[in-house]
GROMACS .gro file of C-alpha atoms in nm:
model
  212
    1UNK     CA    1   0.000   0.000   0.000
    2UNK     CA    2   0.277   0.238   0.069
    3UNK     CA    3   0.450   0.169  -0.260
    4UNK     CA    4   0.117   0.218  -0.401
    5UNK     CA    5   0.104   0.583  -0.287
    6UNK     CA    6   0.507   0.684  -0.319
    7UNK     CA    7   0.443   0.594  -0.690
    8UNK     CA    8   0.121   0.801  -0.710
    9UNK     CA    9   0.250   1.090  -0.544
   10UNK     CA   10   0.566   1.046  -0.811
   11UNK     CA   11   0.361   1.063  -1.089
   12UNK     CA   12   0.157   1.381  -0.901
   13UNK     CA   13   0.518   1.549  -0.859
   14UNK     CA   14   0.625   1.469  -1.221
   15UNK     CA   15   0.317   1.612  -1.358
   16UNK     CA   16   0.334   1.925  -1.195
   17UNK     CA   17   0.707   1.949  -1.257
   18UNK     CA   18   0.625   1.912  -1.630
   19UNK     CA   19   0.320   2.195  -1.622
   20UNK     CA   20   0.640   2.402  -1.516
   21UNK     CA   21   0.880   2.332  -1.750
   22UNK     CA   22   0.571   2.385  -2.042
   23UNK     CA   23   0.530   2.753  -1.875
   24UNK     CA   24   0.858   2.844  -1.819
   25UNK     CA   25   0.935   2.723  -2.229
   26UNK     CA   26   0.646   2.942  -2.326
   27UNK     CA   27   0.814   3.243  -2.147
   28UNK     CA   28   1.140   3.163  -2.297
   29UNK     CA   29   0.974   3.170  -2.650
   30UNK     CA   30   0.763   3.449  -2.589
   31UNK     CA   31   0.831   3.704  -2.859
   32UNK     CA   32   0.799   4.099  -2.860
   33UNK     CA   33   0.493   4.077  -3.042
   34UNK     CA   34   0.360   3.840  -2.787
   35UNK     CA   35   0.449   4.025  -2.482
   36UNK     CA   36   0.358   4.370  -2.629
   37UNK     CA   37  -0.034   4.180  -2.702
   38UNK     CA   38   0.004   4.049  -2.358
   39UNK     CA   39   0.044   4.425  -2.231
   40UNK     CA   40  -0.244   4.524  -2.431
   41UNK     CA   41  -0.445   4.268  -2.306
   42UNK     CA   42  -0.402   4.350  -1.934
   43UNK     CA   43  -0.424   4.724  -2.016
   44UNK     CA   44  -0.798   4.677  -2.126
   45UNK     CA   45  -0.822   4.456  -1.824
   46UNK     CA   46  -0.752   4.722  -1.557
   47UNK     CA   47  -0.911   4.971  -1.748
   48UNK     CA   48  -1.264   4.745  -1.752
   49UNK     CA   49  -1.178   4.681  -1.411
   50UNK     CA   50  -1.145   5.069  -1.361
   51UNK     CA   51  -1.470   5.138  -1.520
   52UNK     CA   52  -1.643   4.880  -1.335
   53UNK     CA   53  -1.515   5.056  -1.011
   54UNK     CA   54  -1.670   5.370  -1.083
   55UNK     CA   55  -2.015   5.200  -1.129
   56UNK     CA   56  -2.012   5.066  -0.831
   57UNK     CA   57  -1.943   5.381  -0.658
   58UNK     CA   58  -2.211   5.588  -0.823
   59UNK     CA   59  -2.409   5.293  -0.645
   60UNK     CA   60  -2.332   5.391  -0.321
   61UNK     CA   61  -2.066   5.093  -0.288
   62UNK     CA   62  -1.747   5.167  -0.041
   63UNK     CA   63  -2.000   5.265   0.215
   64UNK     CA   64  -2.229   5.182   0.489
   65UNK     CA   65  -2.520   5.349   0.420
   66UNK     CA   66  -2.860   5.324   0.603
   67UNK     CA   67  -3.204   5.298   0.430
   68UNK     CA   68  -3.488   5.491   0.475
   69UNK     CA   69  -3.749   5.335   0.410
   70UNK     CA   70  -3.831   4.933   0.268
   71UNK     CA   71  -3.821   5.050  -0.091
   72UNK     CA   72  -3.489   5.160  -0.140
   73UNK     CA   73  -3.401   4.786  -0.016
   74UNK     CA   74  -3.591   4.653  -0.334
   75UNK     CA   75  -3.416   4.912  -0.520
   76UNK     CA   76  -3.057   4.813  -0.376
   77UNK     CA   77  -3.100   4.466  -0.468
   78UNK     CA   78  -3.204   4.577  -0.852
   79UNK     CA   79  -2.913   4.765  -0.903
   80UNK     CA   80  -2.665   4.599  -0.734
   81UNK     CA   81  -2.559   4.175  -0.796
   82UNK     CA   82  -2.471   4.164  -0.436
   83UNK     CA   83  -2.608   4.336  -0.091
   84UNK     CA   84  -2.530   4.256   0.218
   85UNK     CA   85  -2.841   4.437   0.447
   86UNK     CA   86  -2.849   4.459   0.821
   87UNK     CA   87  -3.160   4.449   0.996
   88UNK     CA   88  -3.103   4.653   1.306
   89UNK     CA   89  -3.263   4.803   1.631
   90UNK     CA   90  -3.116   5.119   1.749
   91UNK     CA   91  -3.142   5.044   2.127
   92UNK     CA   92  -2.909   4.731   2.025
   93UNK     CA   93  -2.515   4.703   2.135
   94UNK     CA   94  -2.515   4.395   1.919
   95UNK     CA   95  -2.632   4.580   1.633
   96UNK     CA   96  -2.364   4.821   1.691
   97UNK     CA   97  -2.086   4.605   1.725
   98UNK     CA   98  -2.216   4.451   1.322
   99UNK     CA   99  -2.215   4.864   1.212
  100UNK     CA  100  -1.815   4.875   1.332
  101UNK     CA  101  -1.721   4.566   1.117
  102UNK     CA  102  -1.950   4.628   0.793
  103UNK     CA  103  -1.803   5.026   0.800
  104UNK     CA  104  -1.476   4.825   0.758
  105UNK     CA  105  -1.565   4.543   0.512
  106UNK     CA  106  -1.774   4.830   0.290
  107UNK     CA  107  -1.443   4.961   0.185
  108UNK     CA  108  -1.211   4.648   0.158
  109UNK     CA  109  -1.499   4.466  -0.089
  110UNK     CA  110  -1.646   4.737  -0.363
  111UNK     CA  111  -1.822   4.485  -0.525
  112UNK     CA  112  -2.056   4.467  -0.295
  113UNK     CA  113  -2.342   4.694  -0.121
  114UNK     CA  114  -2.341   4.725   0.241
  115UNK     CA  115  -2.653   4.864   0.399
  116UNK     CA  116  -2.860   4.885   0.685
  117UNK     CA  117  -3.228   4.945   0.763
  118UNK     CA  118  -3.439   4.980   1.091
  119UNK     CA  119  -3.665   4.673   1.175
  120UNK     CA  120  -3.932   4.936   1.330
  121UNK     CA  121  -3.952   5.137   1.031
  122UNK     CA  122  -3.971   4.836   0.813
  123UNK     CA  123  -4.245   4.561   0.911
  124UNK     CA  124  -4.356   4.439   0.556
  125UNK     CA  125  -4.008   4.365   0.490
  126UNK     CA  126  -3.926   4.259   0.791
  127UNK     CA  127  -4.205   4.025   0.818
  128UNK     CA  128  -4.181   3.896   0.444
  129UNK     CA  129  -3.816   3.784   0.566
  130UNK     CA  130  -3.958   3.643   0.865
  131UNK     CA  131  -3.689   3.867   1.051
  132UNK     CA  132  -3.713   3.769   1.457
  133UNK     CA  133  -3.352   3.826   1.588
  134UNK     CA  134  -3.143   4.129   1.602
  135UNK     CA  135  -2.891   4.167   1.435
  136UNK     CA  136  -2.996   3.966   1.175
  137UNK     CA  137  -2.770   4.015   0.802
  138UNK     CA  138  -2.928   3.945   0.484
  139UNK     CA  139  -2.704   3.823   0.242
  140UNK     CA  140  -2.829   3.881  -0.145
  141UNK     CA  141  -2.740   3.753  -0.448
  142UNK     CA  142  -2.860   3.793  -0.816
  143UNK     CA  143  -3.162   3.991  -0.621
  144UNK     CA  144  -3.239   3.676  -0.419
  145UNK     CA  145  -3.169   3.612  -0.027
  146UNK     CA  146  -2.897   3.301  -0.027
  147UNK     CA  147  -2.837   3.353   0.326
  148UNK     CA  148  -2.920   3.504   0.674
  149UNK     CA  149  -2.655   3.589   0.981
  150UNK     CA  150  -2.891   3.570   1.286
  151UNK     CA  151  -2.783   3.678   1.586
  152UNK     CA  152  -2.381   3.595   1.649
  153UNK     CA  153  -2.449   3.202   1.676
  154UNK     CA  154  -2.248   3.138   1.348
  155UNK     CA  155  -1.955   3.393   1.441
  156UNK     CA  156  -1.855   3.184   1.776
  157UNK     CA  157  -2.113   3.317   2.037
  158UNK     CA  158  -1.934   3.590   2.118
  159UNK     CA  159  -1.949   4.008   2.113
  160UNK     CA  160  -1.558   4.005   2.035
  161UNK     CA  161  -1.530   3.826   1.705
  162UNK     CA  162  -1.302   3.960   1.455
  163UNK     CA  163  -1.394   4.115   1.105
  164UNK     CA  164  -1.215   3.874   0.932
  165UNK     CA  165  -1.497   3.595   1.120
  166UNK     CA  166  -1.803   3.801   0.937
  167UNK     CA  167  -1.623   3.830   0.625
  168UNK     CA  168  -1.617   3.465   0.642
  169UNK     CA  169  -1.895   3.408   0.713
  170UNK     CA  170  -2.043   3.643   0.450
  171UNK     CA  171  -1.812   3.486   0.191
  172UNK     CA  172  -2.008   3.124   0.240
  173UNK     CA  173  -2.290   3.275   0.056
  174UNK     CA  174  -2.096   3.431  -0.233
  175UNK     CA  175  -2.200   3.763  -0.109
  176UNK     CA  176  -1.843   3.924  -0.137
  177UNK     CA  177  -1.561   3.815  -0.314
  178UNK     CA  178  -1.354   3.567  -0.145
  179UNK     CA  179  -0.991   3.406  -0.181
  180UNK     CA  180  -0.926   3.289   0.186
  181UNK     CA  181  -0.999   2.931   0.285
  182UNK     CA  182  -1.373   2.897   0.278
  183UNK     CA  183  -1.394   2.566   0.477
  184UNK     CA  184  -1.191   2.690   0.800
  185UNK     CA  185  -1.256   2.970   0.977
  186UNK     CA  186  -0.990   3.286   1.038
  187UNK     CA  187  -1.001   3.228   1.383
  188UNK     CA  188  -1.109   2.866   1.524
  189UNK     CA  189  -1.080   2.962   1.894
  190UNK     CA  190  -1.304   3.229   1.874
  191UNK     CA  191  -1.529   3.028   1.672
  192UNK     CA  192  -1.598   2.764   1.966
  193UNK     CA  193  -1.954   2.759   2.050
  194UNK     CA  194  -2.027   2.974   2.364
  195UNK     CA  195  -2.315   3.109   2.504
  196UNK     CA  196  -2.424   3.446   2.406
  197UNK     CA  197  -2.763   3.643   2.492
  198UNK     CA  198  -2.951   3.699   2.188
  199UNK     CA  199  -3.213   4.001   2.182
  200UNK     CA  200  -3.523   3.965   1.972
  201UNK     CA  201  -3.763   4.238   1.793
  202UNK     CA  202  -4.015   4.379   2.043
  203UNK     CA  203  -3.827   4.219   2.332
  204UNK     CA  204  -3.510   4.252   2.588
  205UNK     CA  205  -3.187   4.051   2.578
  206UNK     CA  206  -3.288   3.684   2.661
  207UNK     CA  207  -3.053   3.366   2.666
  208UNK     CA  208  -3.364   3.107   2.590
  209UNK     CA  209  -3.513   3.203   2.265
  210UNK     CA  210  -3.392   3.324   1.917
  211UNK     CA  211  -3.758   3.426   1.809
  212UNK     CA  212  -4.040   3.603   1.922
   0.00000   0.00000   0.00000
């Protein structure tokens, strides 16, 4: 058996060594024509990469900006493929500990809209999303709701998780563009379950119930 895997993992290595040598011979040969196309290439790249930029911006991406009423949600989730929304109470600590790390992750992922909007001034929607914990962050795709963050349950059960946790966690619904490690968490001692008081719509912090 453990010949059987040395001479598997030889033939892994001497594949991979042989993708190499291919690359490296196509640099060698690479002419001026081809790197000069190359440059052009990669030139129209940023530049539609550039452009893109400055429509997200005119869309309010890069910041954290709160709603004012239920339409404008609608209207967020139109213009924009992705929206991350945070349903929030003002009388809320919670709520203001998920403002601090979204006013960071607004800037650090443009290609997405960060937004927030008052459960009291928004019962359709908050009923239609069947919204019973604060904080709770909606995570939107392609106008449609992949995902909800309720409470702090999936960022360890704790007030102190980092930013890097909720961008994580955001990242598992394919709300924000993502290169870490999607199956491990940033931080795995933080994430170990612990018990945090959750706080629902209409009523005080409680430690029993996630719903009202």
């Amino acid at each position: 058996m453990e010949q059987i895997l040395q001479q598997k993992l030889a033939e892994i290595a001497s594949h991979v060594e042989k993708k190499l040598d291919d690359e490296i011979e196509k640099l060698d040969n690479l002419t001026i024509d081809d790197i000069e196309q190359l440059r052009e290439q990669r030139l129209k790249e940023m530049k539609k990469l550039h452009e893109q930029k400055q429509i997200w911006l005119s869309l309010g991406h890069g910041e954290y900006q709160e709603l004012k009423e239920e339409k404008e949600f609608f209207d967020a989730c139109k213009a924009s493929k992705k929206v991350v929304c945070h349903f929030y109470k003002n009388d809320s600590e919670r709520c203001k500990i998920v403002d601090m790390h979204l006013k960071i992750l607004c800037r650090k992922h443009l290609e997405t809209r960060f937004v927030k909007l008052d459960v009291e001034k928004s019962p359709f929607l908050t009923e239609r999303l069947r919204i019973k914990v604060i904080p709770t962050i909606a995570l939107v795709v392609d106008s449609k709701t992949k995902d909800y963050i309720v409470g702090f349950t999936d960022l360890g059960n704790c007030d102190d998780f980092s930013t890097e946790v909720l961008e994580w966690r955001i990242a598992q619904a394919s709300a924000i563009n993502y290169s870490g490690d999607l199956l491990t968490p940033p931080d795995n001692i933080k994430m170990q379950k612990k018990p945090v008081n959750k706080k629902t719509i209409r009523g005080r912090d409680s430690d029993d119930s996630d719903s009202d």
